[in-house]
C-alpha cells in the first residue's frame, strides 16, 4: 500500500508540474499575442500620425515588455518622434505655430539628439516669439525687460534672417504705443521707451 501511495504521489506531482508548464506556456503565448497586437496598433497609429493614441499604446507596451526592452528604449521613441515631427511641420505650414512648437517639443522629449527636430523646434519657437511680441508691443502698458531681452535674443540667434523685419515692425509698434501712452501716463511712457531702447539699442527711432 505504501509503495502504491508513493507512486500515486509521484504521478500527481508530475501531473501538477505538467499543468504548471502548460499554464506558463499559455501565459507566455498570450503575452506574445498581446505584444504583437500592440506593436501592430502602434505601427498603424504612428503611420497615421495619431500621436495621442500611439502614446497610449506605447505606454501599454512599456508595461508588457518592461522599460529596458530594446523596442521601448530604441525603436519606438524614434518612430513616435517622427510622427510628432511630421505634425509639427504640418502645423507650421498651416500657420499654427503654437501647436507646431508643442509637437516639436514632445518629439524632442523622446529623441533629444534629433538635430533636424531641434532645428524645427528653434524655427517655430522664433515664429511663436515674433507673433507674441509683435502683438504685445501694440497693447503693452509696461515691458518686462528680462523676459523680453531673452526672447529677442532668441529671435536674433535662431532666426537671423527674420530679425531685421521683426525689429522694423517692433519699432513702429513701440513708438506708436509709447506716444499714445505719453498722453495719459508720462512716467510709464518714459520707462517703456528706456526699456525698449535697451532691448533694441540699434534702433535710432527709439
GROMACS .gro file of N, CA, C and O in nm, residues 66-186:
model
  484
   66UNK      N    1   0.848   4.591  -2.032
   66UNK     CA    2   0.944   4.644  -1.935
   66UNK      C    3   1.022   4.759  -1.998
   66UNK      O    4   1.041   4.763  -2.119
   67UNK      N    5   1.067   4.851  -1.913
   67UNK     CA    6   1.128   4.975  -1.961
   67UNK      C    7   1.261   4.954  -2.034
   67UNK      O    8   1.306   5.041  -2.108
   68UNK      N    9   1.326   4.839  -2.013
   68UNK     CA   10   1.459   4.818  -2.073
   68UNK      C   11   1.458   4.737  -2.202
   68UNK      O   12   1.562   4.708  -2.259
   69UNK      N   13   1.338   4.701  -2.247
   69UNK     CA   14   1.329   4.625  -2.373
   69UNK      C   15   1.378   4.713  -2.489
   69UNK      O   16   1.344   4.832  -2.494
   70UNK      N   17   1.457   4.658  -2.582
   70UNK     CA   18   1.511   4.738  -2.694
   70UNK      C   19   1.403   4.809  -2.775
   70UNK      O   20   1.426   4.920  -2.824
   71UNK      N   21   1.287   4.747  -2.785
   71UNK     CA   22   1.178   4.813  -2.861
   71UNK      C   23   1.137   4.942  -2.791
   71UNK      O   24   1.108   5.043  -2.855
   72UNK      N   25   1.136   4.938  -2.658
   72UNK     CA   26   1.094   5.054  -2.579
   72UNK      C   27   1.204   5.160  -2.573
   72UNK      O   28   1.178   5.279  -2.579
   73UNK      N   29   1.330   5.115  -2.562
   73UNK     CA   30   1.439   5.213  -2.547
   73UNK      C   31   1.485   5.269  -2.682
   73UNK      O   32   1.518   5.387  -2.692
   74UNK      N   33   1.486   5.185  -2.786
   74UNK     CA   34   1.547   5.229  -2.912
   74UNK      C   35   1.447   5.255  -3.025
   74UNK      O   36   1.445   5.361  -3.084
   75UNK      N   37   1.364   5.155  -3.053
   75UNK     CA   38   1.284   5.163  -3.176
   75UNK      C   39   1.165   5.258  -3.165
   75UNK      O   40   1.151   5.353  -3.242
   76UNK      N   41   1.079   5.232  -3.066
   76UNK     CA   42   0.952   5.305  -3.057
   76UNK      C   43   0.968   5.457  -3.042
   76UNK      O   44   0.898   5.533  -3.111
   77UNK      N   45   1.059   5.506  -2.956
   77UNK     CA   46   1.069   5.652  -2.942
   77UNK      C   47   1.100   5.723  -3.074
   77UNK      O   48   1.042   5.828  -3.103
   78UNK      N   49   1.188   5.664  -3.154
   78UNK     CA   50   1.223   5.725  -3.282
   78UNK      C   51   1.105   5.730  -3.377
   78UNK      O   52   1.081   5.831  -3.444
   79UNK      N   53   1.027   5.621  -3.379
   79UNK     CA   54   0.910   5.614  -3.467
   79UNK      C   55   0.806   5.718  -3.425
   79UNK      O   56   0.750   5.791  -3.507
   80UNK      N   57   0.783   5.726  -3.295
   80UNK     CA   58   0.684   5.821  -3.242
   80UNK      C   59   0.730   5.966  -3.262
   80UNK      O   60   0.651   6.054  -3.299
   81UNK      N   61   0.859   5.989  -3.242
   81UNK     CA   62   0.914   6.124  -3.262
   81UNK      C   63   0.897   6.170  -3.407
   81UNK      O   64   0.871   6.287  -3.434
   82UNK      N   65   0.911   6.077  -3.501
   82UNK     CA   66   0.892   6.111  -3.643
   82UNK      C   67   0.748   6.160  -3.668
   82UNK      O   68   0.726   6.253  -3.745
   83UNK      N   69   0.653   6.095  -3.601
   83UNK     CA   70   0.513   6.139  -3.611
   83UNK      C   71   0.498   6.282  -3.560
   83UNK      O   72   0.435   6.366  -3.624
   84UNK      N   73   0.555   6.308  -3.442
   84UNK     CA   74   0.549   6.442  -3.385
   84UNK      C   75   0.613   6.544  -3.479
   84UNK      O   76   0.563   6.656  -3.496
   85UNK      N   77   0.723   6.503  -3.540
   85UNK     CA   78   0.796   6.591  -3.630
   85UNK      C   79   0.711   6.627  -3.753
   85UNK      O   80   0.702   6.743  -3.794
   86UNK      N   81   0.645   6.524  -3.811
   86UNK     CA   82   0.559   6.549  -3.928
   86UNK      C   83   0.443   6.642  -3.891
   86UNK      O   84   0.408   6.733  -3.967
   87UNK      N   85   0.386   6.620  -3.771
   87UNK     CA   86   0.275   6.704  -3.727
   87UNK      C   87   0.321   6.848  -3.705
   87UNK      O   88   0.250   6.943  -3.740
   88UNK      N   89   0.438   6.863  -3.646
   88UNK     CA   90   0.493   6.997  -3.621
   88UNK      C   91   0.510   7.072  -3.753
   88UNK      O   92   0.475   7.190  -3.764
   89UNK      N   93   0.564   7.003  -3.852
   89UNK     CA   94   0.587   7.064  -3.983
   89UNK      C   95   0.453   7.104  -4.048
   89UNK      O   96   0.440   7.215  -4.102
   90UNK      N   97   0.354   7.015  -4.038
   90UNK     CA   98   0.221   7.044  -4.096
   90UNK      C   99   0.160   7.168  -4.030
   90UNK      O  100   0.104   7.254  -4.096
   91UNK      N  101   0.169   7.172  -3.897
   91UNK     CA  102   0.113   7.286  -3.823
   91UNK      C  103   0.187   7.415  -3.860
   91UNK      O  104   0.125   7.520  -3.877
   92UNK      N  105   0.317   7.406  -3.874
   92UNK     CA  106   0.397   7.524  -3.911
   92UNK      C  107   0.353   7.574  -4.049
   92UNK      O  108   0.332   7.693  -4.069
   93UNK      N  109   0.337   7.479  -4.142
   93UNK     CA  110   0.298   7.516  -4.279
   93UNK      C  111   0.160   7.582  -4.283
   93UNK      O  112   0.133   7.665  -4.368
   94UNK      N  113   0.072   7.542  -4.188
   94UNK     CA  114  -0.062   7.600  -4.189
   94UNK      C  115  -0.069   7.726  -4.103
   94UNK      O  116  -0.176   7.785  -4.086
   95UNK      N  117   0.044   7.765  -4.043
   95UNK     CA  118   0.047   7.890  -3.967
   95UNK      C  119   0.012   7.876  -3.820
   95UNK      O  120   0.007   7.974  -3.747
   96UNK      N  121  -0.015   7.752  -3.776
   96UNK     CA  122  -0.048   7.729  -3.634
   96UNK      C  123   0.083   7.704  -3.558
   96UNK      O  124   0.114   7.592  -3.521
   97UNK      N  125   0.159   7.812  -3.535
   97UNK     CA  126   0.294   7.796  -3.481
   97UNK      C  127   0.297   7.750  -3.335
   97UNK      O  128   0.388   7.680  -3.293
   98UNK      N  129   0.192   7.787  -3.259
   98UNK     CA  130   0.190   7.745  -3.118
   98UNK      C  131   0.185   7.593  -3.106
   98UNK      O  132   0.260   7.533  -3.029
   99UNK      N  133   0.095   7.530  -3.183
   99UNK     CA  134   0.086   7.384  -3.178
   99UNK      C  135   0.205   7.316  -3.245
   99UNK      O  136   0.246   7.208  -3.203
  100UNK      N  137   0.260   7.381  -3.346
  100UNK     CA  138   0.381   7.328  -3.410
  100UNK      C  139   0.492   7.316  -3.304
  100UNK      O  140   0.563   7.215  -3.297
  101UNK      N  141   0.502   7.418  -3.219
  101UNK     CA  142   0.605   7.418  -3.114
  101UNK      C  143   0.578   7.307  -3.012
  101UNK      O  144   0.669   7.234  -2.972
  102UNK      N  145   0.451   7.289  -2.975
  102UNK     CA  146   0.416   7.182  -2.879
  102UNK      C  147   0.454   7.045  -2.933
  102UNK      O  148   0.510   6.962  -2.861
  103UNK      N  149   0.422   7.019  -3.060
  103UNK     CA  150   0.454   6.889  -3.120
  103UNK      C  151   0.605   6.868  -3.130
  103UNK      O  152   0.655   6.759  -3.101
  104UNK      N  153   0.676   6.973  -3.169
  104UNK     CA  154   0.822   6.960  -3.182
  104UNK      C  155   0.886   6.930  -3.046
  104UNK      O  156   0.975   6.847  -3.034
  105UNK      N  157   0.837   6.998  -2.942
  105UNK     CA  158   0.892   6.975  -2.807
  105UNK      C  159   0.860   6.835  -2.756
  105UNK      O  160   0.943   6.771  -2.691
  106UNK      N  161   0.739   6.786  -2.788
  106UNK     CA  162   0.701   6.649  -2.748
  106UNK      C  163   0.792   6.547  -2.817
  106UNK      O  164   0.834   6.449  -2.756
  107UNK      N  165   0.822   6.571  -2.942
  107UNK     CA  166   0.912   6.481  -3.016
  107UNK      C  167   1.052   6.481  -2.958
  107UNK      O  168   1.116   6.376  -2.946
  108UNK      N  169   1.099   6.599  -2.920
  108UNK     CA  170   1.235   6.610  -2.864
  108UNK      C  171   1.247   6.545  -2.728
  108UNK      O  172   1.356   6.502  -2.689
  109UNK      N  173   1.138   6.534  -2.654
  109UNK     CA  174   1.141   6.461  -2.526
  109UNK      C  175   1.177   6.315  -2.551
  109UNK      O  176   1.242   6.250  -2.471
  110UNK      N  177   1.129   6.262  -2.665
  110UNK     CA  178   1.153   6.121  -2.698
  110UNK      C  179   1.292   6.101  -2.759
  110UNK      O  180   1.357   6.001  -2.734
  111UNK      N  181   1.334   6.194  -2.844
  111UNK     CA  182   1.465   6.181  -2.911
  111UNK      C  183   1.541   6.313  -2.899
  111UNK      O  184   1.547   6.391  -2.994
  112UNK      N  185   1.600   6.337  -2.781
  112UNK     CA  186   1.666   6.466  -2.756
  112UNK      C  187   1.783   6.496  -2.851
  112UNK      O  188   1.822   6.612  -2.866
  113UNK      N  189   1.840   6.394  -2.915
  113UNK     CA  190   1.957   6.416  -3.001
  113UNK      C  191   1.921   6.438  -3.148
  113UNK      O  192   2.010   6.446  -3.232
  114UNK      N  193   1.792   6.448  -3.178
  114UNK     CA  194   1.749   6.464  -3.317
  114UNK      C  195   1.774   6.609  -3.363
  114UNK      O  196   1.697   6.699  -3.331
  115UNK      N  197   1.881   6.628  -3.441
  115UNK     CA  198   1.922   6.764  -3.481
  115UNK      C  199   1.818   6.831  -3.571
  115UNK      O  200   1.791   6.951  -3.558
  116UNK      N  201   1.759   6.753  -3.661
  116UNK     CA  202   1.659   6.811  -3.753
  116UNK      C  203   1.536   6.859  -3.677
  116UNK      O  204   1.482   6.967  -3.705
  117UNK      N  205   1.496   6.780  -3.579
  117UNK     CA  206   1.379   6.817  -3.498
  117UNK      C  207   1.411   6.937  -3.409
  117UNK      O  208   1.327   7.025  -3.390
  118UNK      N  209   1.533   6.941  -3.358
  118UNK     CA  210   1.574   7.056  -3.275
  118UNK      C  211   1.574   7.184  -3.360
  118UNK      O  212   1.532   7.290  -3.313
  119UNK      N  213   1.617   7.173  -3.485
  119UNK     CA  214   1.619   7.290  -3.575
  119UNK      C  215   1.476   7.336  -3.603
  119UNK      O  216   1.448   7.457  -3.605
  120UNK      N  217   1.386   7.240  -3.622
  120UNK     CA  218   1.245   7.273  -3.645
  120UNK      C  219   1.186   7.340  -3.522
  120UNK      O  220   1.114   7.440  -3.533
  121UNK      N  221   1.220   7.286  -3.403
  121UNK     CA  222   1.173   7.347  -3.277
  121UNK      C  223   1.221   7.492  -3.266
  121UNK      O  224   1.145   7.583  -3.234
  122UNK      N  225   1.350   7.515  -3.293
  122UNK     CA  226   1.405   7.652  -3.286
  122UNK      C  227   1.333   7.745  -3.382
  122UNK      O  228   1.302   7.859  -3.350
  123UNK      N  229   1.308   7.693  -3.501
  123UNK     CA  230   1.245   7.770  -3.607
  123UNK      C  231   1.104   7.814  -3.566
  123UNK      O  232   1.070   7.932  -3.577
  124UNK      N  233   1.024   7.719  -3.516
  124UNK     CA  234   0.887   7.756  -3.478
  124UNK      C  235   0.885   7.838  -3.349
  124UNK      O  236   0.795   7.920  -3.329
  125UNK      N  237   0.985   7.818  -3.264
  125UNK     CA  238   0.991   7.900  -3.143
  125UNK      C  239   1.013   8.047  -3.180
  125UNK      O  240   0.953   8.137  -3.120
  126UNK      N  241   1.096   8.071  -3.281
  126UNK     CA  242   1.117   8.207  -3.331
  126UNK      C  243   0.983   8.263  -3.381
  126UNK      O  244   0.946   8.376  -3.349
  127UNK      N  245   0.909   8.182  -3.458
  127UNK     CA  246   0.777   8.225  -3.508
  127UNK      C  247   0.684   8.262  -3.392
  127UNK      O  248   0.614   8.363  -3.398
  128UNK      N  249   0.684   8.175  -3.289
  128UNK     CA  250   0.595   8.199  -3.174
  128UNK      C  251   0.632   8.329  -3.103
  128UNK      O  252   0.545   8.411  -3.071
  129UNK      N  253   0.761   8.351  -3.081
  129UNK     CA  254   0.806   8.473  -3.013
  129UNK      C  255   0.777   8.598  -3.095
  129UNK      O  256   0.733   8.700  -3.042
  130UNK      N  257   0.802   8.590  -3.226
  130UNK     CA  258   0.775   8.707  -3.312
  130UNK      C  259   0.626   8.742  -3.305
  130UNK      O  260   0.590   8.859  -3.287
  131UNK      N  261   0.542   8.640  -3.313
  131UNK     CA  262   0.397   8.662  -3.310
  131UNK      C  263   0.355   8.722  -3.175
  131UNK      O  264   0.280   8.820  -3.170
  132UNK      N  265   0.406   8.663  -3.068
  132UNK     CA  266   0.371   8.707  -2.933
  132UNK      C  267   0.416   8.851  -2.906
  132UNK      O  268   0.340   8.935  -2.857
  133UNK      N  269   0.543   8.882  -2.940
  133UNK     CA  270   0.596   9.015  -2.910
  133UNK      C  271   0.535   9.122  -3.000
  133UNK      O  272   0.506   9.232  -2.954
  134UNK      N  273   0.517   9.089  -3.127
  134UNK     CA  274   0.457   9.185  -3.220
  134UNK      C  275   0.320   9.228  -3.167
  134UNK      O  276   0.284   9.346  -3.171
  135UNK      N  277   0.244   9.130  -3.119
  135UNK     CA  278   0.112   9.157  -3.063
  135UNK      C  279   0.124   9.242  -2.936
  135UNK      O  280   0.051   9.340  -2.918
  136UNK      N  281   0.219   9.205  -2.850
  136UNK     CA  282   0.235   9.272  -2.721
  136UNK      C  283   0.277   9.419  -2.737
  136UNK      O  284   0.229   9.505  -2.663
  137UNK      N  285   0.365   9.446  -2.832
  137UNK     CA  286   0.415   9.583  -2.849
  137UNK      C  287   0.302   9.681  -2.887
  137UNK      O  288   0.313   9.799  -2.866
  138UNK      N  289   0.194   9.628  -2.942
  138UNK     CA  290   0.083   9.715  -2.983
  138UNK      C  291  -0.005   9.752  -2.865
  138UNK      O  292  -0.076   9.852  -2.871
  139UNK      N  293  -0.003   9.671  -2.758
  139UNK     CA  294  -0.100   9.691  -2.650
  139UNK      C  295  -0.037   9.709  -2.511
  139UNK      O  296  -0.106   9.739  -2.415
  140UNK      N  297   0.094   9.688  -2.499
  140UNK     CA  298   0.159   9.685  -2.367
  140UNK      C  299   0.145   9.818  -2.293
  140UNK      O  300   0.140   9.925  -2.354
  141UNK      N  301   0.139   9.809  -2.159
  141UNK     CA  302   0.143   9.930  -2.077
  141UNK      C  303   0.275   9.935  -2.000
  141UNK      O  304   0.312  10.036  -1.942
  142UNK      N  305   0.346   9.819  -1.999
  142UNK     CA  306   0.479   9.812  -1.938
  142UNK      C  307   0.551   9.695  -2.004
  142UNK      O  308   0.487   9.606  -2.059
  143UNK      N  309   0.685   9.696  -1.998
  143UNK     CA  310   0.762   9.588  -2.059
  143UNK      C  311   0.845   9.516  -1.954
  143UNK      O  312   0.908   9.580  -1.870
  144UNK      N  313   0.844   9.382  -1.958
  144UNK     CA  314   0.926   9.303  -1.866
  144UNK      C  315   1.062   9.283  -1.933
  144UNK      O  316   1.078   9.202  -2.024
  145UNK      N  317   1.160   9.361  -1.886
  145UNK     CA  318   1.290   9.365  -1.953
  145UNK      C  319   1.357   9.228  -1.965
  145UNK      O  320   1.407   9.191  -2.071
  146UNK      N  321   1.359   9.150  -1.856
  146UNK     CA  322   1.430   9.021  -1.856
  146UNK      C  323   1.369   8.924  -1.957
  146UNK      O  324   1.438   8.867  -2.040
  147UNK      N  325   1.237   8.910  -1.949
  147UNK     CA  326   1.165   8.819  -2.038
  147UNK      C  327   1.182   8.861  -2.183
  147UNK      O  328   1.211   8.781  -2.272
  148UNK      N  329   1.167   8.990  -2.205
  148UNK     CA  330   1.176   9.046  -2.339
  148UNK      C  331   1.316   9.030  -2.399
  148UNK      O  332   1.332   8.986  -2.514
  149UNK      N  333   1.416   9.061  -2.318
  149UNK     CA  334   1.555   9.050  -2.366
  149UNK      C  335   1.587   8.907  -2.408
  149UNK      O  336   1.650   8.883  -2.512
  150UNK      N  337   1.541   8.811  -2.328
  150UNK     CA  338   1.568   8.669  -2.359
  150UNK      C  339   1.501   8.628  -2.490
  150UNK      O  340   1.561   8.560  -2.573
  151UNK      N  341   1.377   8.671  -2.510
  151UNK     CA  342   1.303   8.633  -2.631
  151UNK      C  343   1.361   8.700  -2.756
  151UNK      O  344   1.372   8.638  -2.861
  152UNK      N  345   1.396   8.827  -2.742
  152UNK     CA  346   1.454   8.899  -2.857
  152UNK      C  347   1.588   8.838  -2.894
  152UNK      O  348   1.620   8.819  -3.012
  153UNK      N  349   1.667   8.803  -2.792
  153UNK     CA  350   1.796   8.738  -2.815
  153UNK      C  351   1.778   8.606  -2.891
  153UNK      O  352   1.853   8.574  -2.982
  154UNK      N  353   1.675   8.534  -2.852
  154UNK     CA  354   1.646   8.404  -2.917
  154UNK      C  355   1.610   8.425  -3.065
  154UNK      O  356   1.654   8.351  -3.151
  155UNK      N  357   1.530   8.527  -3.092
  155UNK     CA  358   1.493   8.556  -3.231
  155UNK      C  359   1.618   8.594  -3.310
  155UNK      O  360   1.639   8.548  -3.423
  156UNK      N  361   1.704   8.675  -3.248
  156UNK     CA  362   1.827   8.720  -3.315
  156UNK      C  363   1.918   8.601  -3.346
  156UNK      O  364   1.974   8.590  -3.454
  157UNK      N  365   1.930   8.509  -3.248
  157UNK     CA  366   2.020   8.393  -3.263
  157UNK      C  367   1.967   8.288  -3.359
  157UNK      O  368   2.039   8.235  -3.442
  158UNK      N  369   1.838   8.255  -3.342
  158UNK     CA  370   1.783   8.140  -3.415
  158UNK      C  371   1.710   8.178  -3.543
  158UNK      O  372   1.678   8.092  -3.624
  159UNK      N  373   1.679   8.307  -3.559
  159UNK     CA  374   1.611   8.348  -3.683
  159UNK      C  375   1.672   8.474  -3.741
  159UNK      O  376   1.602   8.573  -3.764
  160UNK      N  377   1.806   8.474  -3.763
  160UNK     CA  378   1.875   8.598  -3.805
  160UNK      C  379   1.816   8.659  -3.933
  160UNK      O  380   1.812   8.780  -3.948
  161UNK      N  381   1.766   8.571  -4.023
  161UNK     CA  382   1.711   8.624  -4.149
  161UNK      C  383   1.577   8.693  -4.128
  161UNK      O  384   1.537   8.778  -4.208
  162UNK      N  385   1.508   8.661  -4.018
  162UNK     CA  386   1.379   8.725  -3.991
  162UNK      C  387   1.393   8.843  -3.895
  162UNK      O  388   1.298   8.919  -3.874
  163UNK      N  389   1.511   8.857  -3.835
  163UNK     CA  390   1.530   8.957  -3.730
  163UNK      C  391   1.510   9.102  -3.780
  163UNK      O  392   1.437   9.178  -3.716
  164UNK      N  393   1.570   9.141  -3.894
  164UNK     CA  394   1.555   9.282  -3.937
  164UNK      C  395   1.409   9.325  -3.956
  164UNK      O  396   1.370   9.434  -3.912
  165UNK      N  397   1.329   9.239  -4.020
  165UNK     CA  398   1.187   9.273  -4.041
  165UNK      C  399   1.113   9.282  -3.908
  165UNK      O  400   1.027   9.369  -3.888
  166UNK      N  401   1.150   9.193  -3.816
  166UNK     CA  402   1.089   9.192  -3.683
  166UNK      C  403   1.118   9.325  -3.611
  166UNK      O  404   1.029   9.387  -3.553
  167UNK      N  405   1.245   9.370  -3.616
  167UNK     CA  406   1.284   9.495  -3.549
  167UNK      C  407   1.209   9.614  -3.609
  167UNK      O  408   1.158   9.699  -3.537
  168UNK      N  409   1.200   9.616  -3.741
  168UNK     CA  410   1.130   9.726  -3.810
  168UNK      C  411   0.985   9.737  -3.760
  168UNK      O  412   0.938   9.846  -3.726
  169UNK      N  413   0.918   9.623  -3.754
  169UNK     CA  414   0.779   9.624  -3.709
  169UNK      C  415   0.769   9.658  -3.560
  169UNK      O  416   0.680   9.731  -3.518
  170UNK      N  417   0.865   9.606  -3.482
  170UNK     CA  418   0.867   9.633  -3.337
  170UNK      C  419   0.883   9.783  -3.311
  170UNK      O  420   0.813   9.840  -3.227
  171UNK      N  421   0.975   9.846  -3.385
  171UNK     CA  422   0.998   9.991  -3.369
  171UNK      C  423   0.869  10.069  -3.393
  171UNK      O  424   0.829  10.152  -3.311
  172UNK      N  425   0.805  10.042  -3.505
  172UNK     CA  426   0.682  10.114  -3.542
  172UNK      C  427   0.576  10.098  -3.432
  172UNK      O  428   0.517  10.197  -3.388
  173UNK      N  429   0.555   9.971  -3.389
  173UNK     CA  430   0.453   9.947  -3.286
  173UNK      C  431   0.489  10.015  -3.155
  173UNK      O  432   0.404  10.077  -3.090
  174UNK      N  433   0.615  10.002  -3.114
  174UNK     CA  434   0.657  10.057  -2.985
  174UNK      C  435   0.650  10.210  -2.983
  174UNK      O  436   0.604  10.269  -2.885
  175UNK      N  437   0.695  10.273  -3.091
  175UNK     CA  438   0.691  10.419  -3.097
  175UNK      C  439   0.546  10.467  -3.088
  175UNK      O  440   0.513  10.559  -3.012
  176UNK      N  441   0.458  10.401  -3.162
  176UNK     CA  442   0.315  10.435  -3.157
  176UNK      C  443   0.259  10.418  -3.017
  176UNK      O  444   0.185  10.503  -2.966
  177UNK      N  445   0.296  10.306  -2.954
  177UNK     CA  446   0.245  10.273  -2.820
  177UNK      C  447   0.298  10.373  -2.716
  177UNK      O  448   0.222  10.421  -2.630
  178UNK      N  449   0.426  10.405  -2.723
  178UNK     CA  450   0.488  10.497  -2.627
  178UNK      C  451   0.425  10.636  -2.640
  178UNK      O  452   0.391  10.700  -2.539
  179UNK      N  453   0.405  10.681  -2.764
  179UNK     CA  454   0.344  10.813  -2.787
  179UNK      C  455   0.202  10.820  -2.735
  179UNK      O  456   0.161  10.920  -2.675
  180UNK      N  457   0.124  10.714  -2.756
  180UNK     CA  458  -0.015  10.719  -2.708
  180UNK      C  459  -0.020  10.707  -2.556
  180UNK      O  460  -0.107  10.765  -2.492
  181UNK      N  461   0.077  10.634  -2.499
  181UNK     CA  462   0.082  10.620  -2.353
  181UNK      C  463   0.124  10.752  -2.288
  181UNK      O  464   0.078  10.786  -2.178
  182UNK      N  465   0.208  10.829  -2.357
  182UNK     CA  466   0.262  10.954  -2.302
  182UNK      C  467   0.152  11.054  -2.266
  182UNK      O  468   0.168  11.134  -2.174
  183UNK      N  469   0.039  11.048  -2.337
  183UNK     CA  470  -0.069  11.145  -2.310
  183UNK      C  471  -0.142  11.114  -2.179
  183UNK      O  472  -0.202  11.202  -2.120
  184UNK      N  473  -0.137  10.986  -2.134
  184UNK     CA  474  -0.209  10.952  -2.011
  184UNK      C  475  -0.113  10.916  -1.897
  184UNK      O  476  -0.145  10.934  -1.779
  185UNK      N  477   0.004  10.864  -1.929
  185UNK     CA  478   0.097  10.817  -1.825
  185UNK      C  479   0.240  10.847  -1.871
  185UNK      O  480   0.309  10.761  -1.925
  186UNK      N  481   0.281  10.972  -1.846
  186UNK     CA  482   0.410  11.016  -1.898
  186UNK      C  483   0.527  10.934  -1.841
  186UNK      O  484   0.616  10.891  -1.914
   0.00000   0.00000   0.00000
